[in-house]
């Protein structure tokens, strides 16, 4: 891997001063410039490493000069067809005993020259690569949706050299360095490597073999643990637009946009049957990562929270939305061919490790981030669909108009549920179960909502009167009561943690520490802080990652249950007693189910 560490290029001279002193400057510095044999050797060593199209595009009168007058923080500069390198770098190359050199300064000399040759190429008649719209998409400068130009670059994690974000020209030069000199570049930044190869051809340097699977971190378990997911793109049969229906909450009224990866179970050939392998499906979900105990609507509106790409099991997403939030989920297949699916997966992996955006409810929400992912992954999507809105339904409508999404299978809701295209809110199921339980007993309520609103002590006596069918229905209803109780407790604890007394302050710090560990799911690059590398992590980095992952999971697994117990003890007496009764009701129902089933 290449050593990155050149300081930023100095600002250009003021035009008036440059024109006034140009002749004097060139005359005074002529004695400080030499075309040494070492510089010529360095140029030849760089030339043989370049792709053929790049080497052929270099001007015939190109020269490399060793200079003593460059600023201390500048290793090289280019003026027309003259490349000027710091003399100490050229001398380090001359002293290198072998090619490729093992000395860090000699390697830096070669990288610096290739960086400057990239500028020569970019400014030449066959250049202009840094102005290419596709390169800027891949680099991470997003097209503004409502204004001309491009927005700030959000792909700042896992960078080989922060200098690449100075401008598109420097991004091109830094990445061409690594494309030419790093045998792992195509494994670390596969989409950029493919773009460079299409424009310039392959670099002569032998390439390292790349793992087929994409490295991802996924949520798993109830205590915020994280798991490693090696995603084989060949097992992804389809990608769906996954839409969570809205509810009455202000931030959820428009719904939520996600992407569902239809992954085939191991051993199953890709095909329609893979849609039944729900345990293997994963969801890509852009969300605001709330890094505090309180949610601020103002921060959500104005970009105060990080916007991150989460990878989650589909079954967890279904449970969260349908069982807890009581919102339906619609899964609409996207019309992507094999190349399109692979492009979306590759882009998602890059964003997973590099993206550090800002969530804004009215400008950069889940729908906007998902649209940028799709459009930047495959240019054909952007060419077919045109969208400048901000709502999940609006994005779905745009994809439908373009023929990229078709929700026809949702017309028959029953068939859609059976085939896994729709996951209904549990509210209707709760009502159906209440009617089952009420059929054989005169329950003191007329609806599931009224039944769940009753104190749990009032529900207790009815358990013993239920037959097998009614007991099974009461189990589902009591589980719903437990979820409601947990949601109420969570809301109460948020308000309690916002208070200023010592107990709340101590608990708030505990929560923040656990959120910092859980936040690795939202920013996987943080798990590799201090570990050399960039882009998609390779084998050596994964070893360090797995060790750190195990350590964080151990802290989370111990911390959250202890904090939940502490939180339950802090609840008001009435709610604490209700929670205990609900637990007892569930134990009674489960014991009764086993007894009735045995009979």
Coordinates of N, CA and C in Angstrom, one line a residue, residues 31 35 163 203 213 216 268 273 292 323 350 353-354 375 405 409 429 473 507 522 570 576 599:
X31 N 19.1 28.4 -12.1 CA 20.3 27.7 -11.5 C 19.9 26.6 -10.5
X35 N 18.1 18.8 -14.7 CA 17.5 17.6 -15.3 C 18.6 16.5 -15.0
X163 N -6.1 14.5 1.1 CA -5.8 15.5 0.1 C -6.7 15.3 -1.2
X203 N -3.4 -1.1 -15.6 CA -2.0 -0.8 -15.2 C -1.2 -2.1 -15.3
X213 N -16.7 -12.0 -2.0 CA -17.7 -11.5 -1.0 C -17.4 -10.0 -0.6
X216 N -19.3 -6.5 5.1 CA -20.3 -5.6 5.7 C -20.4 -6.0 7.2
X268 N -29.1 -23.0 -2.5 CA -30.2 -22.8 -3.4 C -29.7 -22.0 -4.7
X273 N -37.7 -18.8 -5.9 CA -37.9 -19.5 -4.6 C -37.0 -18.8 -3.6
X292 N -27.5 10.5 21.0 CA -27.7 11.0 22.4 C -29.0 10.4 22.9
X323 N -44.7 -5.1 14.3 CA -45.1 -5.5 15.6 C -45.0 -4.3 16.6
X350 N -19.3 0.4 -0.7 CA -18.4 1.6 -0.6 C -19.0 2.6 0.4
X353 N -18.7 1.7 4.2 CA -17.4 1.9 4.8 C -16.9 3.4 4.7
X354 N -17.5 4.2 3.8 CA -16.9 5.5 3.6 C -17.9 6.7 3.9
X375 N -28.8 5.9 -8.2 CA -28.4 6.7 -9.4 C -26.9 6.6 -9.6
X405 N -39.8 0.1 -11.3 CA -40.5 -0.6 -10.2 C -41.9 -0.8 -10.7
X409 N -48.1 -6.4 -8.0 CA -48.4 -7.6 -7.2 C -49.1 -7.2 -5.9
X429 N -54.0 -8.1 13.0 CA -53.9 -9.4 13.6 C -54.3 -9.4 15.0
X473 N -54.5 -17.0 21.3 CA -54.8 -15.6 21.0 C -54.4 -14.7 22.1
X507 N -26.7 7.9 34.7 CA -27.4 7.0 33.8 C -27.2 7.5 32.4
X522 N -23.4 2.1 12.6 CA -23.7 3.2 11.8 C -22.5 3.8 11.1
X570 N -36.1 2.0 38.1 CA -36.3 3.5 38.2 C -37.7 3.9 37.8
X576 N -43.9 -0.1 37.1 CA -43.0 -1.2 37.5 C -43.9 -2.4 37.8
X599 N -53.0 -32.1 26.6 CA -54.3 -32.8 26.8 C -54.9 -33.1 25.5

